[in-house]
Amino acid sequence: MEAKARFEAMLADPETWEDCGGWEDCIDNVKASLEHYIGFIEKNFNNCVAATLDPDVGTVFEMGNPGCADGGVTAGCIIAGTLDMSCNSVTIDFSSNDGVCIKAQHQPPEPTSRACEIKDGGGEVRGGEDLVIATFTSGSAVTHYYDCLDPECPFVLDGLGVEITDVEDGGVELSDITAELYVAAYGMSDGQDVEFPAGAIRVRVTGTMTDVTGSSPFDVVGATVSPTVGTHDNDLLELAGVHFEAGGYTFMAYIEPSECDPI
């Protein structure tokens, strides 16, 4: 590496061919010689390293002449080049190296993770005979916020589950209803307001449906059809307008400010 850097520095310094007195053929030969040796080192770099580390091979490489010395105008040609290599071993005292390592500039930030208890929330269901209003009886959520240097930083809704009151729609009763986040949802936050793009929140709704024919389980998955907005801070999470479609129904849900604790 040192030899390559020295050749490159010589190639960039006009004083290297000062003795040519402005003779272009001579200057071209000097430059061609240096470029040849730079290319030689690049092409044989792995072999050079292997030879340096192997005491049985030796650490002298004959780099030959660059070809301009074979005939014609030879002024400025380097007739032959030899590369002497060495490898110096240094003992490192790790016990006294405190503070040497630093965090990489582009290291992903550590997230602030919180578990939230959902006590208040609800929504409405459209698609049946009537508009159906439902409320949450209990629930929980898990969030991760990645504080960064940009105006907006990643916000992840990693878990969400709520139990919903029984509802009735035109003689059809839905009971034992639960809604859970199907996969982690990724949004962006400015540290207070958070927004998830359309389709980011996928919800699975399960329960029991009872009508005149009897009872049967239902299990549907739907994704949000419009952006979802909310707010968060160290202690609270709130989501408004969680609008998604599943099983022929349109759901509009919300989560009231819910208390969160670090995890």
PDB file of C-alpha atoms in Angstrom:
ATOM      1  CA  MET A   1       0.000   0.000   0.000  1.00  0.00           C
ATOM      2  CA  GLU A   2       2.844   2.360   0.826  1.00  0.00           C
ATOM      3  CA  ALA A   3       4.606   1.642  -2.496  1.00  0.00           C
ATOM      4  CA  LYS A   4       1.419   2.195  -4.475  1.00  0.00           C
ATOM      5  CA  ALA A   5       0.809   5.493  -2.668  1.00  0.00           C
ATOM      6  CA  ARG A   6       4.383   6.628  -3.400  1.00  0.00           C
ATOM      7  CA  PHE A   7       4.027   5.824  -7.124  1.00  0.00           C
ATOM      8  CA  GLU A   8       0.704   7.695  -7.258  1.00  0.00           C
ATOM      9  CA  ALA A   9       2.229  10.709  -5.523  1.00  0.00           C
ATOM     10  CA  MET A  10       5.143  10.742  -7.988  1.00  0.00           C
ATOM     11  CA  LEU A  11       2.710  10.495 -10.918  1.00  0.00           C
ATOM     12  CA  ALA A  12       0.831  13.533  -9.646  1.00  0.00           C
ATOM     13  CA  ASP A  13       3.985  15.633  -9.089  1.00  0.00           C
ATOM     14  CA  PRO A  14       5.467  17.396 -12.183  1.00  0.00           C
ATOM     15  CA  GLU A  15       8.849  17.541 -10.453  1.00  0.00           C
ATOM     16  CA  THR A  16       9.123  13.791 -11.085  1.00  0.00           C
ATOM     17  CA  TRP A  17       9.900  14.402 -14.786  1.00  0.00           C
ATOM     18  CA  GLU A  18      11.665  17.743 -14.325  1.00  0.00           C
ATOM     19  CA  ASP A  19      14.944  16.316 -15.715  1.00  0.00           C
ATOM     20  CA  CYS A  20      13.178  15.619 -19.037  1.00  0.00           C
ATOM     21  CA  GLY A  21      13.468  19.337 -19.769  1.00  0.00           C
ATOM     22  CA  GLY A  22      10.015  19.453 -21.327  1.00  0.00           C
ATOM     23  CA  TRP A  23      10.721  16.628 -23.801  1.00  0.00           C
ATOM     24  CA  GLU A  24       7.273  15.039 -24.283  1.00  0.00           C
ATOM     25  CA  ASP A  25       8.532  11.551 -25.205  1.00  0.00           C
ATOM     26  CA  CYS A  26      10.626  11.475 -22.032  1.00  0.00           C
ATOM     27  CA  ILE A  27       7.719  12.707 -19.899  1.00  0.00           C
ATOM     28  CA  ASP A  28       5.392  10.094 -21.420  1.00  0.00           C
ATOM     29  CA  ASN A  29       7.899   7.340 -20.611  1.00  0.00           C
ATOM     30  CA  VAL A  30       8.167   8.457 -16.978  1.00  0.00           C
ATOM     31  CA  LYS A  31       4.380   8.457 -16.622  1.00  0.00           C
ATOM     32  CA  ALA A  32       4.061   5.101 -18.413  1.00  0.00           C
ATOM     33  CA  SER A  33       6.640   3.556 -16.073  1.00  0.00           C
ATOM     34  CA  LEU A  34       4.827   4.745 -12.937  1.00  0.00           C
ATOM     35  CA  GLU A  35       1.438   3.656 -14.267  1.00  0.00           C
ATOM     36  CA  HIS A  36       2.907   0.237 -15.062  1.00  0.00           C
ATOM     37  CA  TYR A  37       4.118  -0.253 -11.500  1.00  0.00           C
ATOM     38  CA  ILE A  38       0.842   0.966  -9.991  1.00  0.00           C
ATOM     39  CA  GLY A  39      -0.979  -1.568 -12.172  1.00  0.00           C
ATOM     40  CA  PHE A  40       1.526  -4.285 -11.224  1.00  0.00           C
ATOM     41  CA  ILE A  41       0.844  -3.785  -7.518  1.00  0.00           C
ATOM     42  CA  GLU A  42      -2.936  -3.769  -8.030  1.00  0.00           C
ATOM     43  CA  LYS A  43      -2.828  -6.925 -10.159  1.00  0.00           C
ATOM     44  CA  ASN A  44      -0.493  -8.812  -7.801  1.00  0.00           C
ATOM     45  CA  PHE A  45      -1.736  -7.411  -4.514  1.00  0.00           C
ATOM     46  CA  ASN A  46      -2.960 -10.728  -3.066  1.00  0.00           C
ATOM     47  CA  ASN A  47       0.270 -12.453  -4.111  1.00  0.00           C
ATOM     48  CA  CYS A  48       2.286  -9.672  -2.451  1.00  0.00           C
ATOM     49  CA  VAL A  49       0.364 -10.105   0.795  1.00  0.00           C
ATOM     50  CA  ALA A  50       0.783 -13.879   0.730  1.00  0.00           C
ATOM     51  CA  ALA A  51       4.520 -13.584   0.082  1.00  0.00           C
ATOM     52  CA  THR A  52       4.966 -11.064   2.874  1.00  0.00           C
ATOM     53  CA  LEU A  53       3.286 -13.401   5.363  1.00  0.00           C
ATOM     54  CA  ASP A  54       5.140 -16.533   4.198  1.00  0.00           C
ATOM     55  CA  PRO A  55       8.790 -16.609   5.368  1.00  0.00           C
ATOM     56  CA  ASP A  56       9.588 -19.401   2.861  1.00  0.00           C
ATOM     57  CA  VAL A  57       8.672 -17.249  -0.155  1.00  0.00           C
ATOM     58  CA  GLY A  58      10.578 -14.083   0.619  1.00  0.00           C
ATOM     59  CA  THR A  59       9.549 -10.480   0.390  1.00  0.00           C
ATOM     60  CA  VAL A  60      11.219  -9.249  -2.813  1.00  0.00           C
ATOM     61  CA  PHE A  61       9.160  -8.862  -5.989  1.00  0.00           C
ATOM     62  CA  GLU A  62      10.815  -8.118  -9.333  1.00  0.00           C
ATOM     63  CA  MET A  63       8.390  -5.828 -11.148  1.00  0.00           C
ATOM     64  CA  GLY A  64      10.305  -5.807 -14.447  1.00  0.00           C
ATOM     65  CA  ASN A  65      10.407  -2.930 -16.911  1.00  0.00           C
ATOM     66  CA  PRO A  66       7.305  -1.199 -18.220  1.00  0.00           C
ATOM     67  CA  GLY A  67       8.033  -2.034 -21.855  1.00  0.00           C
ATOM     68  CA  CYS A  68       9.163   1.393 -23.038  1.00  0.00           C
ATOM     69  CA  ALA A  69      12.798   0.350 -22.472  1.00  0.00           C
ATOM     70  CA  ASP A  70      12.567  -2.347 -25.158  1.00  0.00           C
ATOM     71  CA  GLY A  71      13.256  -0.012 -28.062  1.00  0.00           C
ATOM     72  CA  GLY A  72      12.660   3.373 -29.634  1.00  0.00           C
ATOM     73  CA  VAL A  73      12.935   6.401 -27.380  1.00  0.00           C
ATOM     74  CA  THR A  74      13.978   5.103 -23.965  1.00  0.00           C
ATOM     75  CA  ALA A  75      14.630   8.393 -22.184  1.00  0.00           C
ATOM     76  CA  GLY A  76      12.578   8.544 -18.996  1.00  0.00           C
ATOM     77  CA  CYS A  77      11.990   4.784 -18.828  1.00  0.00           C
ATOM     78  CA  ILE A  78      12.555   3.046 -15.514  1.00  0.00           C
ATOM     79  CA  ILE A  79      14.636   0.040 -16.585  1.00  0.00           C
ATOM     80  CA  ALA A  80      13.555  -2.264 -13.746  1.00  0.00           C
ATOM     81  CA  GLY A  81      11.616  -2.073 -10.505  1.00  0.00           C
ATOM     82  CA  THR A  82      12.015  -4.087  -7.320  1.00  0.00           C
ATOM     83  CA  LEU A  83       9.452  -4.170  -4.537  1.00  0.00           C
ATOM     84  CA  ASP A  84      10.823  -4.884  -1.058  1.00  0.00           C
ATOM     85  CA  MET A  85       8.100  -5.775   1.413  1.00  0.00           C
ATOM     86  CA  SER A  86       8.004  -6.229   5.149  1.00  0.00           C
ATOM     87  CA  CYS A  87       5.401  -7.020   7.763  1.00  0.00           C
ATOM     88  CA  ASN A  88       5.832  -5.589  11.245  1.00  0.00           C
ATOM     89  CA  SER A  89       4.039  -7.188  14.160  1.00  0.00           C
ATOM     90  CA  VAL A  90       2.866  -4.924  16.963  1.00  0.00           C
ATOM     91  CA  THR A  91       1.733  -6.165  20.365  1.00  0.00           C
ATOM     92  CA  ILE A  92      -1.536  -4.521  21.391  1.00  0.00           C
ATOM     93  CA  ASP A  93      -2.310  -3.981  25.063  1.00  0.00           C
ATOM     94  CA  PHE A  94      -6.101  -4.249  25.035  1.00  0.00           C
ATOM     95  CA  SER A  95      -6.370  -3.344  28.707  1.00  0.00           C
ATOM     96  CA  SER A  96      -5.088   0.184  27.997  1.00  0.00           C
ATOM     97  CA  ASN A  97      -7.068   0.745  24.782  1.00  0.00           C
ATOM     98  CA  ASP A  98     -10.157   2.279  26.386  1.00  0.00           C
ATOM     99  CA  GLY A  99     -11.736   4.879  24.166  1.00  0.00           C
ATOM    100  CA  VAL A 100     -10.017   3.817  20.948  1.00  0.00           C
ATOM    101  CA  CYS A 101     -13.169   2.446  19.303  1.00  0.00           C
ATOM    102  CA  ILE A 102     -15.980   4.777  18.310  1.00  0.00           C
ATOM    103  CA  LYS A 103     -19.529   4.131  17.141  1.00  0.00           C
ATOM    104  CA  ALA A 104     -19.874   4.013  13.362  1.00  0.00           C
ATOM    105  CA  GLN A 105     -21.549   7.073  11.885  1.00  0.00           C
ATOM    106  CA  HIS A 106     -24.257   5.062  10.156  1.00  0.00           C
ATOM    107  CA  GLN A 107     -24.940   2.625  12.988  1.00  0.00           C
ATOM    108  CA  PRO A 108     -28.711   2.092  13.353  1.00  0.00           C
ATOM    109  CA  PRO A 109     -29.988   3.862  16.472  1.00  0.00           C
ATOM    110  CA  GLU A 110     -31.185   1.825  19.419  1.00  0.00           C
ATOM    111  CA  PRO A 111     -34.993   1.899  19.590  1.00  0.00           C
ATOM    112  CA  THR A 112     -37.063   3.149  22.475  1.00  0.00           C
ATOM    113  CA  SER A 113     -39.477   0.276  23.110  1.00  0.00           C
ATOM    114  CA  ARG A 114     -42.726   0.551  25.068  1.00  0.00           C
ATOM    115  CA  ALA A 115     -45.664  -1.637  26.024  1.00  0.00           C
ATOM    116  CA  CYS A 116     -49.011   0.127  26.106  1.00  0.00           C
ATOM    117  CA  GLU A 117     -52.249  -0.854  27.830  1.00  0.00           C
ATOM    118  CA  ILE A 118     -55.337  -0.029  25.778  1.00  0.00           C
ATOM    119  CA  LYS A 119     -58.349   0.715  27.952  1.00  0.00           C
ATOM    120  CA  ASP A 120     -60.418   2.978  25.711  1.00  0.00           C
ATOM    121  CA  GLY A 121     -61.121   2.711  22.024  1.00  0.00           C
ATOM    122  CA  GLY A 122     -63.624   1.475  19.532  1.00  0.00           C
ATOM    123  CA  GLY A 123     -65.025   2.082  16.113  1.00  0.00           C
ATOM    124  CA  GLU A 124     -67.785   1.383  13.659  1.00  0.00           C
ATOM    125  CA  VAL A 125     -68.522  -1.275  11.097  1.00  0.00           C
ATOM    126  CA  ARG A 126     -70.229  -0.645   7.751  1.00  0.00           C
ATOM    127  CA  GLY A 127     -71.363  -3.127   5.158  1.00  0.00           C
ATOM    128  CA  GLY A 128     -74.232  -4.942   6.825  1.00  0.00           C
ATOM    129  CA  GLU A 129     -77.826  -3.850   7.234  1.00  0.00           C
ATOM    130  CA  ASP A 130     -77.044  -1.256   9.882  1.00  0.00           C
ATOM    131  CA  LEU A 131     -74.171   0.876  11.078  1.00  0.00           C
ATOM    132  CA  VAL A 132     -72.694  -1.046  13.991  1.00  0.00           C
ATOM    133  CA  ILE A 133     -70.838   0.659  16.831  1.00  0.00           C
ATOM    134  CA  ALA A 134     -68.356  -1.362  18.885  1.00  0.00           C
ATOM    135  CA  THR A 135     -65.994  -0.580  21.746  1.00  0.00           C
ATOM    136  CA  PHE A 136     -62.811  -2.184  22.992  1.00  0.00           C
ATOM    137  CA  THR A 137     -62.987  -3.932  26.345  1.00  0.00           C
ATOM    138  CA  SER A 138     -59.219  -4.311  26.731  1.00  0.00           C
ATOM    139  CA  GLY A 139     -56.064  -4.459  24.686  1.00  0.00           C
ATOM    140  CA  SER A 140     -52.331  -3.932  24.422  1.00  0.00           C
ATOM    141  CA  ALA A 141     -49.741  -2.643  21.983  1.00  0.00           C
ATOM    142  CA  VAL A 142     -45.943  -2.690  21.590  1.00  0.00           C
ATOM    143  CA  THR A 143     -44.055   0.136  19.866  1.00  0.00           C
ATOM    144  CA  HIS A 144     -40.463   0.852  18.864  1.00  0.00           C
ATOM    145  CA  TYR A 145     -39.309   4.382  18.088  1.00  0.00           C
ATOM    146  CA  TYR A 146     -35.916   4.913  16.415  1.00  0.00           C
ATOM    147  CA  ASP A 147     -34.749   8.428  17.260  1.00  0.00           C
ATOM    148  CA  CYS A 148     -32.490   9.735  14.486  1.00  0.00           C
ATOM    149  CA  LEU A 149     -31.006  12.934  13.030  1.00  0.00           C
ATOM    150  CA  ASP A 150     -33.610  13.307  10.273  1.00  0.00           C
ATOM    151  CA  PRO A 151     -36.823  15.308  10.733  1.00  0.00           C
ATOM    152  CA  GLU A 152     -38.767  12.013  10.698  1.00  0.00           C
ATOM    153  CA  CYS A 153     -37.641   8.694  12.137  1.00  0.00           C
ATOM    154  CA  PRO A 154     -38.960   5.109  11.927  1.00  0.00           C
ATOM    155  CA  PHE A 155     -41.812   4.124  14.229  1.00  0.00           C
ATOM    156  CA  VAL A 156     -42.834   0.465  14.455  1.00  0.00           C
ATOM    157  CA  LEU A 157     -46.107  -0.914  15.778  1.00  0.00           C
ATOM    158  CA  ASP A 158     -44.847  -4.377  16.638  1.00  0.00           C
ATOM    159  CA  GLY A 159     -47.848  -5.752  18.475  1.00  0.00           C
ATOM    160  CA  LEU A 160     -51.501  -4.862  18.825  1.00  0.00           C
ATOM    161  CA  GLY A 161     -54.363  -6.876  20.227  1.00  0.00           C
ATOM    162  CA  VAL A 162     -57.800  -5.769  21.405  1.00  0.00           C
ATOM    163  CA  GLU A 163     -60.945  -7.503  22.621  1.00  0.00           C
ATOM    164  CA  ILE A 164     -64.186  -6.034  21.289  1.00  0.00           C
ATOM    165  CA  THR A 165     -67.678  -6.001  22.758  1.00  0.00           C
ATOM    166  CA  ASP A 166     -70.299  -8.259  21.185  1.00  0.00           C
ATOM    167  CA  VAL A 167     -72.219  -6.602  18.362  1.00  0.00           C
ATOM    168  CA  GLU A 168     -75.420  -7.407  16.458  1.00  0.00           C
ATOM    169  CA  ASP A 169     -76.215  -6.554  12.851  1.00  0.00           C
ATOM    170  CA  GLY A 170     -79.593  -7.440  11.322  1.00  0.00           C
ATOM    171  CA  GLY A 171     -80.095 -10.618  13.312  1.00  0.00           C
ATOM    172  CA  VAL A 172     -76.437 -11.621  13.059  1.00  0.00           C
ATOM    173  CA  GLU A 173     -74.547 -11.571  16.342  1.00  0.00           C
ATOM    174  CA  LEU A 174     -70.762 -11.376  16.542  1.00  0.00           C
ATOM    175  CA  SER A 175     -69.210 -12.460  19.820  1.00  0.00           C
ATOM    176  CA  ASP A 176     -65.787 -13.223  21.309  1.00  0.00           C
ATOM    177  CA  ILE A 177     -64.295 -10.714  18.880  1.00  0.00           C
ATOM    178  CA  THR A 178     -60.573 -10.048  18.906  1.00  0.00           C
ATOM    179  CA  ALA A 179     -58.509  -7.923  16.552  1.00  0.00           C
ATOM    180  CA  GLU A 180     -54.765  -8.446  16.306  1.00  0.00           C
ATOM    181  CA  LEU A 181     -51.964  -6.948  14.283  1.00  0.00           C
ATOM    182  CA  TYR A 182     -51.177  -9.470  11.531  1.00  0.00           C
ATOM    183  CA  VAL A 183     -47.596  -8.277  10.850  1.00  0.00           C
ATOM    184  CA  ALA A 184     -45.464  -5.450  12.246  1.00  0.00           C
ATOM    185  CA  ALA A 185     -46.511  -2.046  10.869  1.00  0.00           C
ATOM    186  CA  TYR A 186     -43.864   0.518   9.873  1.00  0.00           C
ATOM    187  CA  GLY A 187     -44.488   4.261   9.934  1.00  0.00           C
ATOM    188  CA  MET A 188     -42.628   7.535  10.441  1.00  0.00           C
ATOM    189  CA  SER A 189     -42.663   9.948  13.376  1.00  0.00           C
ATOM    190  CA  ASP A 190     -41.302  13.406  14.120  1.00  0.00           C
ATOM    191  CA  GLY A 191     -41.034  12.472  17.794  1.00  0.00           C
ATOM    192  CA  GLN A 192     -44.679  13.217  18.576  1.00  0.00           C
ATOM    193  CA  ASP A 193     -46.930  12.729  15.554  1.00  0.00           C
ATOM    194  CA  VAL A 194     -46.811   9.387  13.769  1.00  0.00           C
ATOM    195  CA  GLU A 195     -48.195   8.342  10.384  1.00  0.00           C
ATOM    196  CA  PHE A 196     -48.523   4.909   8.796  1.00  0.00           C
ATOM    197  CA  PRO A 197     -49.008   4.776   5.006  1.00  0.00           C
ATOM    198  CA  ALA A 198     -52.003   3.036   3.484  1.00  0.00           C
ATOM    199  CA  GLY A 199     -51.630  -0.734   3.655  1.00  0.00           C
ATOM    200  CA  ALA A 200     -49.033  -0.615   6.447  1.00  0.00           C
ATOM    201  CA  ILE A 201     -51.394  -1.851   9.174  1.00  0.00           C
ATOM    202  CA  ARG A 202     -52.798  -5.331   8.579  1.00  0.00           C
ATOM    203  CA  VAL A 203     -55.337  -6.567  11.105  1.00  0.00           C
ATOM    204  CA  ARG A 204     -56.759 -10.036  11.732  1.00  0.00           C
ATOM    205  CA  VAL A 205     -60.265 -10.180  13.196  1.00  0.00           C
ATOM    206  CA  THR A 206     -61.597 -13.430  14.687  1.00  0.00           C
ATOM    207  CA  GLY A 207     -64.706 -14.389  16.620  1.00  0.00           C
ATOM    208  CA  THR A 208     -67.982 -16.285  16.476  1.00  0.00           C
ATOM    209  CA  MET A 209     -70.902 -15.429  14.198  1.00  0.00           C
ATOM    210  CA  THR A 210     -74.393 -16.570  15.187  1.00  0.00           C
ATOM    211  CA  ASP A 211     -77.540 -16.353  13.048  1.00  0.00           C
ATOM    212  CA  VAL A 212     -80.710 -18.398  12.518  1.00  0.00           C
ATOM    213  CA  THR A 213     -78.667 -21.269  11.105  1.00  0.00           C
ATOM    214  CA  GLY A 214     -76.423 -21.556  14.145  1.00  0.00           C
ATOM    215  CA  SER A 215     -72.920 -20.486  15.145  1.00  0.00           C
ATOM    216  CA  SER A 216     -69.726 -20.597  13.146  1.00  0.00           C
ATOM    217  CA  PRO A 217     -66.237 -19.103  13.548  1.00  0.00           C
ATOM    218  CA  PHE A 218     -65.054 -16.270  11.369  1.00  0.00           C
ATOM    219  CA  ASP A 219     -61.495 -15.220  10.618  1.00  0.00           C
ATOM    220  CA  VAL A 220     -60.714 -12.332   8.257  1.00  0.00           C
ATOM    221  CA  VAL A 221     -57.612 -10.255   7.500  1.00  0.00           C
ATOM    222  CA  GLY A 222     -57.708  -6.712   6.159  1.00  0.00           C
ATOM    223  CA  ALA A 223     -55.285  -3.869   5.487  1.00  0.00           C
ATOM    224  CA  THR A 224     -55.687  -0.151   5.994  1.00  0.00           C
ATOM    225  CA  VAL A 225     -56.950   1.587   2.857  1.00  0.00           C
ATOM    226  CA  SER A 226     -55.783   5.077   3.836  1.00  0.00           C
ATOM    227  CA  PRO A 227     -52.978   6.598   5.947  1.00  0.00           C
ATOM    228  CA  THR A 228     -53.320   6.198   9.711  1.00  0.00           C
ATOM    229  CA  VAL A 229     -52.240   9.016  12.009  1.00  0.00           C
ATOM    230  CA  GLY A 230     -51.672   9.222  15.733  1.00  0.00           C
ATOM    231  CA  THR A 231     -49.477  10.602  18.479  1.00  0.00           C
ATOM    232  CA  HIS A 232     -47.004   9.159  20.948  1.00  0.00           C
ATOM    233  CA  ASP A 233     -44.607  10.219  23.676  1.00  0.00           C
ATOM    234  CA  ASN A 234     -42.814   8.539  26.565  1.00  0.00           C
ATOM    235  CA  ASP A 235     -46.056   7.591  28.288  1.00  0.00           C
ATOM    236  CA  LEU A 236     -48.891   7.614  25.745  1.00  0.00           C
ATOM    237  CA  LEU A 237     -50.013   6.166  22.414  1.00  0.00           C
ATOM    238  CA  GLU A 238     -53.027   7.286  20.425  1.00  0.00           C
ATOM    239  CA  LEU A 239     -54.256   6.229  16.969  1.00  0.00           C
ATOM    240  CA  ALA A 240     -57.106   7.774  15.003  1.00  0.00           C
ATOM    241  CA  GLY A 241     -58.822   6.661  11.842  1.00  0.00           C
ATOM    242  CA  VAL A 242     -57.563   3.087  11.500  1.00  0.00           C
ATOM    243  CA  HIS A 243     -59.571   2.474   8.318  1.00  0.00           C
ATOM    244  CA  PHE A 244     -59.444  -1.022   6.868  1.00  0.00           C
ATOM    245  CA  GLU A 245     -61.587  -3.468   4.904  1.00  0.00           C
ATOM    246  CA  ALA A 246     -62.078  -7.196   5.486  1.00  0.00           C
ATOM    247  CA  GLY A 247     -64.693  -9.788   4.676  1.00  0.00           C
ATOM    248  CA  GLY A 248     -66.873  -7.336   2.768  1.00  0.00           C
ATOM    249  CA  TYR A 249     -67.037  -4.947   5.726  1.00  0.00           C
ATOM    250  CA  THR A 250     -65.422  -1.571   6.271  1.00  0.00           C
ATOM    251  CA  PHE A 251     -63.987  -0.938   9.720  1.00  0.00           C
ATOM    252  CA  MET A 252     -63.108   2.458  11.178  1.00  0.00           C
ATOM    253  CA  ALA A 253     -61.343   2.117  14.520  1.00  0.00           C
ATOM    254  CA  TYR A 254     -59.536   4.395  16.961  1.00  0.00           C
ATOM    255  CA  ILE A 255     -57.437   4.048  20.099  1.00  0.00           C
ATOM    256  CA  GLU A 256     -57.799   6.633  22.846  1.00  0.00           C
ATOM    257  CA  PRO A 257     -54.614   7.846  24.618  1.00  0.00           C
ATOM    258  CA  SER A 258     -53.186   4.744  26.274  1.00  0.00           C
ATOM    259  CA  GLU A 259     -50.578   4.554  29.004  1.00  0.00           C
ATOM    260  CA  CYS A 260     -47.206   3.061  28.009  1.00  0.00           C
ATOM    261  CA  ASP A 261     -44.223   1.785  29.979  1.00  0.00           C
ATOM    262  CA  PRO A 262     -40.619   1.213  28.818  1.00  0.00           C
ATOM    263  CA  ILE A 263     -39.619  -2.387  28.085  1.00  0.00           C
TER     264      ILE A 263
END
